[in-house]
Amino acid sequence: MGAARIRATYRVTALAADIETRARALAVEQSVEMPLEAIRDARVLAEVVATVESIRTLTPGPSPGGRGEKWAPFPGGRGEKWATSHLGEGRGEGAFEVTLGLAAETTGHEASQLANMLFGNCSLQPEVELLDVAFPPGYADAFPGPEFGIAGLRTMLAAPDRPLTCTALKPQGSTLDHLVHLARTFALAGVDVVKDDHGLANQASCPFAARVPAVQQAIAEANRETGGTTLYAPTLSGDPRALAGQLQVARDCGLRIALVAPMLVGLPVFVELRRESGLALLAHPAFAGASRIAPALLLGKLFRLFGADATIFPNHGGRFSYGRDTCLAIAAASRDAWEGLAPILPVPAGGMGVERVPEMITDYGRDTMLLIGGGLLVAGDRLAERSREFVEKVRRS
Amino acid sequence: MGAARIRATYRVTALAADIETRARALAVEQSVEMPLEAIRDARVLAEVVATVESIRTLTPGPSPGGRGEKWAPFPGGRGEKWATSHLGEGRGEGAFEVTLGLAAETTGHEASQLANMLFGNCSLQPEVELLDVAFPPGYADAFPGPEFGIAGLRTMLAAPDRPLTCTALKPQGSTLDHLVHLARTFALAGVDVVKDDHGLANQASCPFAARVPAVQQAIAEANRETGGTTLYAPTLSGDPRALAGQLQVARDCGLRIALVAPMLVGLPVFVELRRESGLALLAHPAFAGASRIAPALLLGKLFRLFGADATIFPNHGGRFSYGRDTCLAIAAASRDAWEGLAPILPVPAGGMGVERVPEMITDYGRDTMLLIGGGLLVAGDRLAERSREFVEKVRRS
């Protein structure tokens, strides 16, 4: 007896006197979403209603100073910026870590319904943040996970051990000739993966069907000249019909990898791309700023579960706000043993420059792909040299 | 000359001395995402890079009290809970309303890329919130908008003028017999729309292909007995392949309306459902708690632009946190004249009871669908009476 339970852990802000009631209400919200006294089906009460597995005090309230700390530490001891919605603290409320047992059957073993049960309605309750999830045995088997992962990408790139490099074709709005020129320059320099800028989609200025075969050909030619293995990762975007057309183009020109933002195309669409495209998938975090899902969970674990082979995230010290510990947690979530899924590449990015290569490799190790975009392009006429410098710095690591 | 520009308005927290620099950086982030000095294409600089159209001070910092207000008012004067990420205030920073001019061409005139340009990368910057958007003439024509809207739904329901009623089949995990019984009871009582609970998807306990024809038939029988026009709105969810199967079931049993959570299936998938399903679409806000997009923009304008006919939102005073002004703003965004799109029904919900019917009708007027779920089900054996009471209260309005 007893249903298989997914353990979902939330950060909940509440008065200490209310937290047990609040946790039970969260369990109802994320399962049957109706008053329990109106449920007469014994099976539903025993096996479908979510359970409160544990409640742990993170920061008791009210704090000695009277008004409380504005930004309470992230569980695990880090007070980083992503945790921005600690509503109510400073009004005598405290922070609690609440673990629910969600009945696995309620998720339908499918991405959109899993997201719904984990954080569907309570995403609208600002005092609740989703921190982590743990599955019962066998549950993750319903999801594809990465097809290639770190090992498969290393094979494609003939790079068994060293850290990997990545850059981006920018800016959107450029002519096809310019993008082709950039791609050739990067491939000649030996950059491992040349991706589209995440803003390059299917705009009139350089449509997918014209851009992708031309860039792919330029990179193939450069690879022939150098004996290199540079891969091109264009952006897949749009509705399922558009994606089907883009996949046809990709097949026709022998593409091996693509860039996809799971939160823009939709989580279940991302899973379907994993199952049907045959491409390695480089996940982009655009539109993922639902700041109340822990980045390591969303960009690390969940994107991996749904099939990413590499996951891009904004590295600390760049244009974004994640702190170093959050970034290391994303990297750990992408590579640590979890649910028998292949490890995937963490891809720190977002305002990085060549001068930060050594530090990033120290931080993230060799099973990492470093992504520098604008930091190469600012070199202007010296783009080829800067690109080679990037590649060499990483290869010497 | 001059590209057609989308005006996107953000709330940005920054030091007053930095706001112009911060606004320009945001314009770069949401367009070319690279240093401008590395761009040599004059067309890109003139027509593709986003412009800073205006900067308006909302709350100057530092505030007289020294530490500032924790939760600054929402622009427009409301200090409501959804605006939870006003990071940095209290550290001498102020809040500013920044309007960017995004080149329309960068969006590819498609939902995922529009979302990307509006809030893709900056969703990861907690000091930025997306407040509103205004399109250049003709831009919205690329999107379908609602097919039926308020007028079409009123025709389907033979209810030309009064407020409308809605309830939900709950809880998930129930047997098919129980859900059929509930559906029949609600239809006999004359509830206009009986929707699936948003958690009812395609689980083993009551799969879509078994549930939907059976419930649809029960409601059709009740309609024949009463001469009524109750509609059944089941949940469409899953990946595009699953959705195609669900649409086939829907067609086979003559379904007219469905419940869809755009943020769970993906925004471009929602648009495709609008274009290809032939169904009226009732949008559900699950997983939409990206608390840094204004609810009136996301649940009101954007869901309407993408094709919703009615939009469910958590009403104030229920289980969620939106304040009354936010709720009224959602209702206004769903019905006010905008881009020539048909007005759509606001559907206040989330812990409402029959006793709140008069107040909700006073708040929202007659072009509204009231959704009460658990508040009917708690009546237990008196479910039929409670449902009739709900219907009668609304009809007498």
Short mmCIF file of N, CA, C and O in Angstrom, two decimals, chain A residues 214-267:
data_model
loop_
_atom_site.label_atom_id
_atom_site.label_comp_id
_atom_site.label_asym_id
_atom_site.label_seq_id
_atom_site.Cartn_x
_atom_site.Cartn_y
_atom_site.Cartn_z
N ALA A 214 23.56 27.57 -45.11
CA ALA A 214 24.74 28.35 -45.51
C ALA A 214 25.79 28.34 -44.41
O ALA A 214 26.99 28.17 -44.68
N VAL A 215 25.37 28.53 -43.16
CA VAL A 215 26.34 28.52 -42.06
C VAL A 215 26.92 27.12 -41.89
O VAL A 215 28.13 26.95 -41.69
N GLN A 216 26.06 26.14 -41.97
CA GLN A 216 26.54 24.75 -41.83
C GLN A 216 27.59 24.43 -42.89
O GLN A 216 28.61 23.81 -42.61
N GLN A 217 27.35 24.91 -44.11
CA GLN A 217 28.30 24.65 -45.20
C GLN A 217 29.63 25.38 -44.94
O GLN A 217 30.70 24.81 -45.15
N ALA A 218 29.54 26.62 -44.48
CA ALA A 218 30.75 27.38 -44.19
C ALA A 218 31.59 26.68 -43.12
O ALA A 218 32.83 26.63 -43.20
N ILE A 219 30.90 26.14 -42.12
CA ILE A 219 31.63 25.46 -41.04
C ILE A 219 32.21 24.14 -41.54
O ILE A 219 33.34 23.77 -41.20
N ALA A 220 31.45 23.45 -42.38
CA ALA A 220 31.97 22.18 -42.93
C ALA A 220 33.22 22.44 -43.76
O ALA A 220 34.21 21.69 -43.70
N GLU A 221 33.20 23.52 -44.55
CA GLU A 221 34.37 23.85 -45.36
C GLU A 221 35.57 24.17 -44.48
O GLU A 221 36.69 23.72 -44.73
N ALA A 222 35.33 24.96 -43.45
CA ALA A 222 36.42 25.29 -42.52
C ALA A 222 36.96 24.03 -41.86
O ALA A 222 38.18 23.86 -41.71
N ASN A 223 36.06 23.15 -41.46
CA ASN A 223 36.51 21.89 -40.84
C ASN A 223 37.38 21.08 -41.81
O ASN A 223 38.38 20.48 -41.40
N ARG A 224 36.99 21.07 -43.09
CA ARG A 224 37.80 20.34 -44.07
C ARG A 224 39.19 20.96 -44.18
O ARG A 224 40.19 20.25 -44.28
N GLU A 225 39.24 22.29 -44.15
CA GLU A 225 40.54 22.96 -44.27
C GLU A 225 41.45 22.68 -43.07
O GLU A 225 42.66 22.56 -43.20
N THR A 226 40.84 22.61 -41.89
CA THR A 226 41.66 22.50 -40.67
C THR A 226 41.72 21.09 -40.12
O THR A 226 42.50 20.82 -39.21
N GLY A 227 40.86 20.22 -40.61
CA GLY A 227 40.72 18.91 -39.96
C GLY A 227 39.97 19.01 -38.65
O GLY A 227 40.01 18.10 -37.82
N GLY A 228 39.26 20.12 -38.45
CA GLY A 228 38.57 20.36 -37.18
C GLY A 228 37.19 19.71 -37.12
O GLY A 228 36.75 19.05 -38.07
N THR A 229 36.54 19.89 -36.00
CA THR A 229 35.24 19.24 -35.76
C THR A 229 34.21 20.24 -35.23
O THR A 229 33.33 19.88 -34.47
N THR A 230 34.34 21.50 -35.62
CA THR A 230 33.40 22.50 -35.12
C THR A 230 31.96 22.13 -35.50
O THR A 230 31.70 21.69 -36.62
N LEU A 231 31.06 22.31 -34.54
CA LEU A 231 29.64 22.05 -34.78
C LEU A 231 28.87 23.37 -34.78
O LEU A 231 29.19 24.29 -34.03
N TYR A 232 27.81 23.42 -35.59
CA TYR A 232 26.92 24.59 -35.62
C TYR A 232 25.62 24.23 -34.91
O TYR A 232 25.00 23.21 -35.22
N ALA A 233 25.21 25.07 -33.97
CA ALA A 233 23.98 24.86 -33.21
C ALA A 233 23.02 26.02 -33.45
O ALA A 233 23.07 27.03 -32.75
N PRO A 234 22.14 25.91 -34.43
CA PRO A 234 21.18 26.99 -34.68
C PRO A 234 20.03 26.95 -33.68
O PRO A 234 19.79 25.92 -33.04
N THR A 235 19.32 28.07 -33.56
CA THR A 235 18.17 28.17 -32.67
C THR A 235 16.95 27.52 -33.31
O THR A 235 16.53 27.91 -34.40
N LEU A 236 16.37 26.55 -32.62
CA LEU A 236 15.04 26.05 -33.01
C LEU A 236 14.01 26.81 -32.20
O LEU A 236 14.11 26.89 -30.98
N SER A 237 13.01 27.38 -32.87
CA SER A 237 11.97 28.12 -32.14
C SER A 237 10.69 28.14 -32.94
O SER A 237 10.67 27.77 -34.12
N GLY A 238 9.63 28.59 -32.29
CA GLY A 238 8.34 28.68 -32.96
C GLY A 238 7.40 27.58 -32.54
O GLY A 238 7.64 26.87 -31.57
N ASP A 239 6.30 27.46 -33.27
CA ASP A 239 5.29 26.48 -32.91
C ASP A 239 5.66 25.11 -33.49
O ASP A 239 6.62 25.00 -34.26
N PRO A 240 4.95 24.06 -33.11
CA PRO A 240 5.34 22.71 -33.55
C PRO A 240 5.44 22.57 -35.07
O PRO A 240 6.32 21.88 -35.58
N ARG A 241 4.57 23.27 -35.79
CA ARG A 241 4.64 23.20 -37.25
C ARG A 241 5.95 23.84 -37.77
O ARG A 241 6.63 23.29 -38.64
N ALA A 242 6.29 25.00 -37.21
CA ALA A 242 7.55 25.65 -37.59
C ALA A 242 8.74 24.77 -37.22
O ALA A 242 9.70 24.64 -37.99
N LEU A 243 8.68 24.17 -36.05
CA LEU A 243 9.79 23.31 -35.62
C LEU A 243 9.96 22.12 -36.56
O LEU A 243 11.09 21.73 -36.87
N ALA A 244 8.85 21.56 -37.01
CA ALA A 244 8.95 20.43 -37.94
C ALA A 244 9.66 20.86 -39.22
O ALA A 244 10.50 20.12 -39.75
N GLY A 245 9.35 22.05 -39.71
CA GLY A 245 10.03 22.55 -40.89
C GLY A 245 11.51 22.77 -40.64
O GLY A 245 12.36 22.45 -41.48
N GLN A 246 11.83 23.31 -39.45
CA GLN A 246 13.23 23.55 -39.12
C GLN A 246 13.99 22.23 -38.99
O GLN A 246 15.16 22.13 -39.40
N LEU A 247 13.34 21.22 -38.44
CA LEU A 247 14.02 19.92 -38.31
C LEU A 247 14.30 19.31 -39.68
O LEU A 247 15.31 18.64 -39.89
N GLN A 248 13.40 19.56 -40.62
CA GLN A 248 13.64 19.05 -41.97
C GLN A 248 14.87 19.72 -42.58
O GLN A 248 15.73 19.06 -43.17
N VAL A 249 14.96 21.03 -42.41
CA VAL A 249 16.15 21.75 -42.88
C VAL A 249 17.40 21.17 -42.19
O VAL A 249 18.44 20.94 -42.83
N ALA A 250 17.29 20.95 -40.89
CA ALA A 250 18.43 20.43 -40.12
C ALA A 250 18.88 19.08 -40.65
O ALA A 250 20.08 18.83 -40.83
N ARG A 251 17.91 18.20 -40.91
CA ARG A 251 18.26 16.88 -41.44
C ARG A 251 18.92 17.00 -42.81
O ARG A 251 19.92 16.35 -43.10
N ASP A 252 18.34 17.88 -43.64
CA ASP A 252 18.84 18.00 -45.01
C ASP A 252 20.29 18.46 -45.04
O ASP A 252 21.02 18.13 -45.97
N CYS A 253 20.70 19.26 -44.06
CA CYS A 253 22.08 19.73 -44.12
C CYS A 253 22.98 19.07 -43.07
O CYS A 253 24.08 19.55 -42.80
N GLY A 254 22.51 18.00 -42.48
CA GLY A 254 23.38 17.19 -41.63
C GLY A 254 23.71 17.80 -40.29
O GLY A 254 24.77 17.54 -39.71
N LEU A 255 22.81 18.60 -39.75
CA LEU A 255 23.04 19.22 -38.45
C LEU A 255 23.11 18.16 -37.36
O LEU A 255 22.43 17.14 -37.42
N ARG A 256 23.93 18.39 -36.31
CA ARG A 256 24.06 17.42 -35.22
C ARG A 256 23.60 17.97 -33.88
O ARG A 256 23.42 17.22 -32.93
N ILE A 257 23.46 19.29 -33.77
CA ILE A 257 23.16 19.90 -32.46
C ILE A 257 22.35 21.17 -32.68
O ILE A 257 22.49 21.82 -33.72
N ALA A 258 21.51 21.51 -31.73
CA ALA A 258 20.69 22.72 -31.85
C ALA A 258 20.56 23.40 -30.49
O ALA A 258 20.73 22.78 -29.44
N LEU A 259 20.24 24.70 -30.55
CA LEU A 259 19.99 25.51 -29.36
C LEU A 259 18.48 25.66 -29.19
O LEU A 259 17.79 26.05 -30.14
N VAL A 260 17.97 25.35 -28.00
CA VAL A 260 16.54 25.46 -27.74
C VAL A 260 16.32 26.06 -26.36
O VAL A 260 17.00 25.67 -25.40
N ALA A 261 15.39 26.99 -26.24
CA ALA A 261 15.00 27.54 -24.94
C ALA A 261 13.73 26.81 -24.50
O ALA A 261 12.64 27.09 -25.00
N PRO A 262 13.86 25.86 -23.56
CA PRO A 262 12.69 25.05 -23.20
C PRO A 262 11.50 25.87 -22.72
O PRO A 262 10.35 25.51 -22.97
N MET A 263 11.76 26.98 -22.03
CA MET A 263 10.64 27.76 -21.51
C MET A 263 9.96 28.57 -22.60
O MET A 263 8.83 29.04 -22.41
N LEU A 264 10.61 28.78 -23.72
CA LEU A 264 9.98 29.50 -24.83
C LEU A 264 9.18 28.56 -25.72
O LEU A 264 8.08 28.88 -26.15
N VAL A 265 9.72 27.40 -26.05
CA VAL A 265 8.97 26.48 -26.91
C VAL A 265 7.97 25.67 -26.10
O VAL A 265 7.02 25.11 -26.66
N GLY A 266 8.16 25.59 -24.79
CA GLY A 266 7.30 24.77 -23.94
C GLY A 266 8.02 23.49 -23.53
O GLY A 266 8.67 22.85 -24.35
N LEU A 267 7.90 23.14 -22.24
CA LEU A 267 8.62 21.97 -21.74
C LEU A 267 8.26 20.69 -22.48
O LEU A 267 9.15 19.92 -22.85
#
